Amino acid sequence: MNIERGGLYLDATLGRGGHTRLILQSYSDVKVLAIDRDEDALTGTQAALTEDERARLVLWRGNFADYDGEDGQFNGIIADLGVSSPQLDQSDRGFSFRQEAPLDMRMDQSQSFNAADIINHWEEKELADLFYNYGEERLSRRIAKQIVQKRPFYSTTQLAETVYHCAPPSYRHGKIHPATRVFQALRLMVNQELESLDKFLEIAPRWLKVGGRIAIISFHSLEDRRVKYGFREHPLLSVVTKKPLIPGEDEQKSNPRSRSAKLRIAQRIDI
């Protein structure tokens, strides 16, 4: 990101604060504005920082697509898309099917709409279209039919078990659990993640100073395609990474959740 002395940077997805901490530690006069929808992320990061780092950090709670930034405000922007590790690890948040939890999946817990509303109330065709378009799930119609027949659903494990038995035996023992794509689709819809990303890709480049860089990490093809073409087609950006940067073997071993990460970078140009 070419961090500069005295620069102001935007961490659009604070999470557990790893990127924000590294930016603040680059130089003693660097400042960060950090955004997250999750109140736990904001309070947790503050507690982990030093007094000096907290003094150079401004927090903003909300969706990054709703932030009203100024033209030329930031020296750089970073966004790490999707669900954070703390959200996955908190069983009661319902993002993972590895342990039993309510069908929630809300990043912003102040909103009322959650995954249970979709699973238990949407029509069969709506569910099938969601799983196919947001999860790229080829068994979407079969899964949607079973869900409608067996609902109501109350827990993540109950839903995952139903999806698992919809899959043929060869599909059950692949690299990923058969319910992975269904859970991805639900999470994206509950939090309106793709719609927010589309808006962010359109407005965020204006917030950069000329020469400033925007870096976005995505974790599945639906996001990566949007970032790729969003960078390529935006009139204010020049693509820095012709191909996405991916984690090496050592990083994947130390952090298995990084294995699907793709990083793309673009730079603000003067037109």
Short mmCIF file of C-alpha atoms in Angstrom, two decimals:
data_model
loop_
_atom_site.label_atom_id
_atom_site.label_comp_id
_atom_site.label_asym_id
_atom_site.label_seq_id
_atom_site.Cartn_x
_atom_site.Cartn_y
_atom_site.Cartn_z
CA MET A 1 0.00 0.00 0.00
CA ASN A 2 3.07 2.27 0.08
CA ILE A 3 2.32 3.63 3.57
CA GLU A 4 3.53 7.24 3.87
CA ARG A 5 4.51 9.30 6.90
CA GLY A 6 1.65 11.43 8.11
CA GLY A 7 -0.84 9.61 5.91
CA LEU A 8 -4.50 8.93 6.62
CA TYR A 9 -5.70 5.41 5.75
CA LEU A 10 -9.08 3.71 5.62
CA ASP A 11 -9.51 0.17 6.93
CA ALA A 12 -12.99 -0.50 5.57
CA THR A 13 -13.34 -3.87 7.33
CA LEU A 14 -11.74 -3.62 10.77
CA GLY A 15 -12.45 -7.18 11.98
CA ARG A 16 -9.96 -8.11 14.67
CA GLY A 17 -7.81 -5.09 13.73
CA GLY A 18 -4.76 -6.77 12.21
CA HIS A 19 -4.46 -4.46 9.20
CA THR A 20 -5.18 -1.35 11.26
CA ARG A 21 -2.46 -2.23 13.79
CA LEU A 22 0.14 -2.79 11.06
CA ILE A 23 -0.70 0.54 9.39
CA LEU A 24 -0.52 2.43 12.71
CA GLN A 25 2.80 0.78 13.50
CA SER A 26 4.34 1.88 10.17
CA TYR A 27 5.03 5.44 11.35
CA SER A 28 4.30 7.32 14.57
CA ASP A 29 2.23 9.98 12.75
CA VAL A 30 0.08 7.72 10.57
CA LYS A 31 -3.68 7.81 11.24
CA VAL A 32 -6.44 5.32 10.43
CA LEU A 33 -10.20 5.57 10.07
CA ALA A 34 -11.62 2.07 10.59
CA ILE A 35 -15.11 0.81 9.75
CA ASP A 36 -17.02 -2.25 10.88
CA ARG A 37 -20.67 -3.22 11.24
CA ASP A 38 -19.92 -5.38 14.26
CA GLU A 39 -19.79 -3.58 17.62
CA ASP A 40 -17.63 -6.39 19.03
CA ALA A 41 -14.95 -5.66 16.40
CA LEU A 42 -14.80 -1.98 17.31
CA THR A 43 -14.54 -2.51 21.07
CA GLY A 44 -12.18 -5.47 20.76
CA THR A 45 -9.69 -3.62 18.58
CA GLN A 46 -9.62 -0.59 20.85
CA ALA A 47 -8.79 -2.79 23.82
CA ALA A 48 -5.88 -4.42 21.95
CA LEU A 49 -4.17 -1.17 20.90
CA THR A 50 -1.69 0.97 22.81
CA GLU A 51 -2.75 4.39 24.09
CA ASP A 52 -0.76 6.08 21.31
CA GLU A 53 -2.35 3.88 18.63
CA ARG A 54 -5.84 4.57 19.95
CA ALA A 55 -5.14 8.30 19.76
CA ARG A 56 -4.45 7.97 16.01
CA LEU A 57 -7.54 5.84 15.27
CA VAL A 58 -11.09 6.94 14.46
CA LEU A 59 -13.82 4.28 14.51
CA TRP A 60 -17.02 4.37 12.46
CA ARG A 61 -19.73 1.77 12.93
CA GLY A 62 -21.69 0.81 9.85
CA ASN A 63 -21.54 -0.64 6.35
CA PHE A 64 -18.50 0.57 4.38
CA ALA A 65 -20.78 1.29 1.42
CA ASP A 66 -22.69 3.81 3.55
CA TYR A 67 -19.65 5.82 4.64
CA ASP A 68 -19.79 9.36 3.27
CA GLY A 69 -16.13 9.94 2.42
CA GLU A 70 -14.61 13.10 0.97
CA ASP A 71 -12.84 13.24 -2.39
CA GLY A 72 -9.07 12.86 -1.95
CA GLN A 73 -9.40 12.08 1.77
CA PHE A 74 -7.20 8.99 2.12
CA ASN A 75 -3.65 7.99 1.20
CA GLY A 76 -4.78 4.38 0.96
CA ILE A 77 -7.73 2.04 1.48
CA ILE A 78 -7.86 -1.62 2.45
CA ALA A 79 -10.85 -3.97 2.63
CA ASP A 80 -10.76 -7.61 3.78
CA LEU A 81 -14.10 -8.98 2.64
CA GLY A 82 -16.42 -11.53 4.20
CA VAL A 83 -16.81 -12.89 7.68
CA SER A 84 -14.01 -12.37 10.23
CA SER A 85 -12.32 -15.09 12.26
CA PRO A 86 -13.91 -13.92 15.56
CA GLN A 87 -17.35 -14.10 13.95
CA LEU A 88 -16.65 -17.65 12.74
CA ASP A 89 -15.29 -18.68 16.13
CA GLN A 90 -18.27 -17.31 18.11
CA SER A 91 -20.67 -20.24 17.90
CA ASP A 92 -23.74 -18.19 18.80
CA ARG A 93 -23.34 -15.97 15.72
CA GLY A 94 -24.42 -18.81 13.39
CA PHE A 95 -21.83 -18.23 10.65
CA SER A 96 -20.38 -21.74 10.92
CA PHE A 97 -22.03 -25.16 10.84
CA ARG A 98 -19.16 -26.76 12.75
CA GLN A 99 -21.07 -26.28 15.99
CA GLU A 100 -24.76 -25.93 16.80
CA ALA A 101 -26.02 -22.34 16.81
CA PRO A 102 -29.11 -20.32 15.88
CA LEU A 103 -29.53 -19.52 12.17
CA ASP A 104 -28.37 -15.93 12.52
CA MET A 105 -25.39 -14.77 10.36
CA ARG A 106 -25.91 -11.05 10.99
CA MET A 107 -22.72 -8.98 10.94
CA ASP A 108 -24.69 -6.08 12.39
CA GLN A 109 -26.64 -7.57 15.28
CA SER A 110 -28.88 -4.52 15.47
CA GLN A 111 -30.67 -5.55 12.26
CA SER A 112 -33.66 -7.88 12.58
CA PHE A 113 -33.42 -9.85 9.30
CA ASN A 114 -31.43 -13.07 9.68
CA ALA A 115 -30.77 -16.45 8.02
CA ALA A 116 -33.72 -18.13 9.74
CA ASP A 117 -36.08 -15.67 8.05
CA ILE A 118 -34.81 -16.80 4.65
CA ILE A 119 -34.74 -20.54 5.32
CA ASN A 120 -38.14 -20.72 6.98
CA HIS A 121 -40.17 -18.25 4.91
CA TRP A 122 -38.83 -17.93 1.36
CA GLU A 123 -40.50 -19.83 -1.48
CA GLU A 124 -38.75 -22.91 -2.91
CA LYS A 125 -37.81 -21.14 -6.16
CA GLU A 126 -36.44 -18.14 -4.27
CA LEU A 127 -34.24 -20.42 -2.19
CA ALA A 128 -33.01 -22.33 -5.25
CA ASP A 129 -32.15 -19.10 -7.05
CA LEU A 130 -30.35 -17.79 -3.97
CA PHE A 131 -28.21 -20.91 -3.56
CA TYR A 132 -27.35 -20.93 -7.27
CA ASN A 133 -26.66 -17.22 -7.76
CA TYR A 134 -24.99 -16.43 -4.43
CA GLY A 135 -23.44 -19.81 -3.65
CA GLU A 136 -22.85 -21.21 -7.15
CA GLU A 137 -24.46 -24.40 -5.84
CA ARG A 138 -25.29 -26.84 -8.67
CA LEU A 139 -27.68 -28.85 -6.45
CA SER A 140 -29.67 -25.75 -5.56
CA ARG A 141 -33.09 -27.02 -6.63
CA ARG A 142 -32.72 -30.35 -4.83
CA ILE A 143 -31.57 -28.61 -1.66
CA ALA A 144 -34.33 -26.00 -1.77
CA LYS A 145 -36.99 -28.71 -2.17
CA GLN A 146 -35.71 -30.62 0.87
CA ILE A 147 -35.55 -27.47 2.97
CA VAL A 148 -39.16 -26.57 2.21
CA GLN A 149 -40.29 -30.11 3.01
CA LYS A 150 -38.41 -30.28 6.33
CA ARG A 151 -38.73 -26.79 7.74
CA PRO A 152 -38.89 -25.10 10.17
CA PHE A 153 -35.15 -25.04 10.86
CA TYR A 154 -33.74 -23.62 14.08
CA SER A 155 -30.02 -24.42 14.08
CA THR A 156 -26.97 -24.38 11.83
CA THR A 157 -26.27 -28.08 12.34
CA GLN A 158 -29.86 -29.02 11.49
CA LEU A 159 -29.62 -27.16 8.18
CA ALA A 160 -26.13 -28.48 7.40
CA GLU A 161 -27.28 -32.06 7.99
CA THR A 162 -30.18 -31.67 5.57
CA VAL A 163 -27.94 -30.19 2.87
CA TYR A 164 -25.37 -32.94 3.44
CA HIS A 165 -27.91 -35.68 2.70
CA CYS A 166 -29.01 -33.91 -0.48
CA ALA A 167 -25.58 -34.50 -1.97
CA PRO A 168 -24.51 -37.73 -3.71
CA PRO A 169 -21.84 -39.75 -1.84
CA SER A 170 -19.02 -38.51 -4.09
CA TYR A 171 -20.03 -34.91 -3.40
CA ARG A 172 -20.14 -35.46 0.37
CA HIS A 173 -16.45 -36.23 0.64
CA GLY A 174 -14.99 -33.42 -1.48
CA LYS A 175 -12.62 -30.69 -0.37
CA ILE A 176 -15.43 -28.66 1.18
CA HIS A 177 -18.51 -29.63 3.18
CA PRO A 178 -21.65 -29.84 0.99
CA ALA A 179 -23.30 -27.10 3.08
CA THR A 180 -20.51 -24.56 2.51
CA ARG A 181 -22.03 -22.91 -0.56
CA VAL A 182 -25.50 -22.74 0.97
CA PHE A 183 -24.13 -21.03 4.08
CA GLN A 184 -22.16 -18.62 1.88
CA ALA A 185 -25.30 -17.69 -0.05
CA LEU A 186 -27.29 -17.10 3.14
CA ARG A 187 -24.58 -14.94 4.68
CA LEU A 188 -24.20 -12.84 1.53
CA MET A 189 -27.95 -12.23 1.38
CA VAL A 190 -28.44 -11.53 5.09
CA ASN A 191 -25.70 -8.89 5.04
CA GLN A 192 -26.23 -7.65 1.47
CA GLU A 193 -22.48 -8.14 0.92
CA LEU A 194 -22.38 -8.20 -2.89
CA GLU A 195 -24.60 -5.15 -3.22
CA SER A 196 -22.44 -3.30 -0.69
CA LEU A 197 -19.26 -4.31 -2.52
CA ASP A 198 -20.63 -3.05 -5.85
CA LYS A 199 -21.41 0.34 -4.30
CA PHE A 200 -18.05 0.49 -2.50
CA LEU A 201 -16.12 -0.25 -5.71
CA GLU A 202 -17.88 2.65 -7.39
CA ILE A 203 -17.47 5.31 -4.68
CA ALA A 204 -14.27 4.41 -2.78
CA PRO A 205 -11.74 5.36 -5.52
CA ARG A 206 -12.92 8.98 -5.26
CA TRP A 207 -11.84 9.02 -1.63
CA LEU A 208 -8.20 8.37 -2.58
CA LYS A 209 -5.54 11.00 -3.08
CA VAL A 210 -3.82 10.81 -6.47
CA GLY A 211 -1.24 8.02 -6.21
CA GLY A 212 -3.05 6.38 -3.30
CA ARG A 213 -3.78 2.67 -3.47
CA ILE A 214 -6.85 0.57 -2.78
CA ALA A 215 -6.27 -3.08 -1.81
CA ILE A 216 -9.10 -5.60 -1.52
CA ILE A 217 -8.89 -9.20 -0.29
CA SER A 218 -11.68 -11.51 -1.45
CA PHE A 219 -12.41 -15.14 -0.64
CA HIS A 220 -14.62 -16.50 -3.41
CA SER A 221 -15.18 -16.00 -7.11
CA LEU A 222 -18.32 -13.85 -6.80
CA GLU A 223 -16.33 -11.23 -4.89
CA ASP A 224 -13.10 -11.57 -6.86
CA ARG A 225 -14.81 -11.06 -10.23
CA ARG A 226 -16.44 -7.89 -8.95
CA VAL A 227 -13.13 -6.54 -7.66
CA LYS A 228 -11.29 -7.49 -10.85
CA TYR A 229 -13.70 -5.74 -13.19
CA GLY A 230 -14.45 -2.93 -10.75
CA PHE A 231 -10.78 -1.97 -10.69
CA ARG A 232 -10.32 -2.47 -14.43
CA GLU A 233 -13.33 -0.40 -15.47
CA HIS A 234 -13.18 2.47 -12.98
CA PRO A 235 -12.00 5.68 -14.70
CA LEU A 236 -10.02 6.82 -11.64
CA LEU A 237 -8.00 3.61 -11.20
CA SER A 238 -4.99 1.92 -12.75
CA VAL A 239 -4.60 -1.78 -11.95
CA VAL A 240 -1.38 -2.63 -10.06
CA THR A 241 -1.86 -6.41 -9.81
CA LYS A 242 -2.64 -7.89 -13.23
CA LYS A 243 -3.24 -11.21 -11.48
CA PRO A 244 -4.36 -11.56 -7.85
CA LEU A 245 -1.78 -12.17 -5.16
CA ILE A 246 -2.37 -15.39 -3.22
CA PRO A 247 -0.90 -16.72 0.06
CA GLY A 248 2.18 -18.91 -0.10
CA GLU A 249 2.43 -22.39 1.36
CA ASP A 250 3.86 -21.19 4.68
CA GLU A 251 1.04 -18.71 5.20
CA GLN A 252 -1.59 -21.29 4.33
CA LYS A 253 -0.09 -23.71 6.85
CA SER A 254 0.01 -21.10 9.63
CA ASN A 255 -3.40 -19.66 8.69
CA PRO A 256 -5.56 -22.26 6.87
CA ARG A 257 -8.38 -19.74 6.43
CA SER A 258 -6.14 -17.76 4.06
CA ARG A 259 -6.02 -20.54 1.46
CA SER A 260 -8.77 -19.05 -0.73
CA ALA A 261 -7.74 -15.40 -0.31
CA LYS A 262 -7.01 -13.25 -3.36
CA LEU A 263 -5.56 -9.76 -3.09
CA ARG A 264 -6.00 -7.19 -5.85
CA ILE A 265 -4.56 -3.66 -5.82
CA ALA A 266 -5.25 -0.56 -7.87
CA GLN A 267 -3.91 2.99 -7.78
CA ARG A 268 -5.69 6.35 -8.08
CA ILE A 269 -4.67 8.22 -11.22
CA ASP A 270 -4.87 11.92 -12.08
CA ILE A 271 -7.33 12.59 -14.88
#
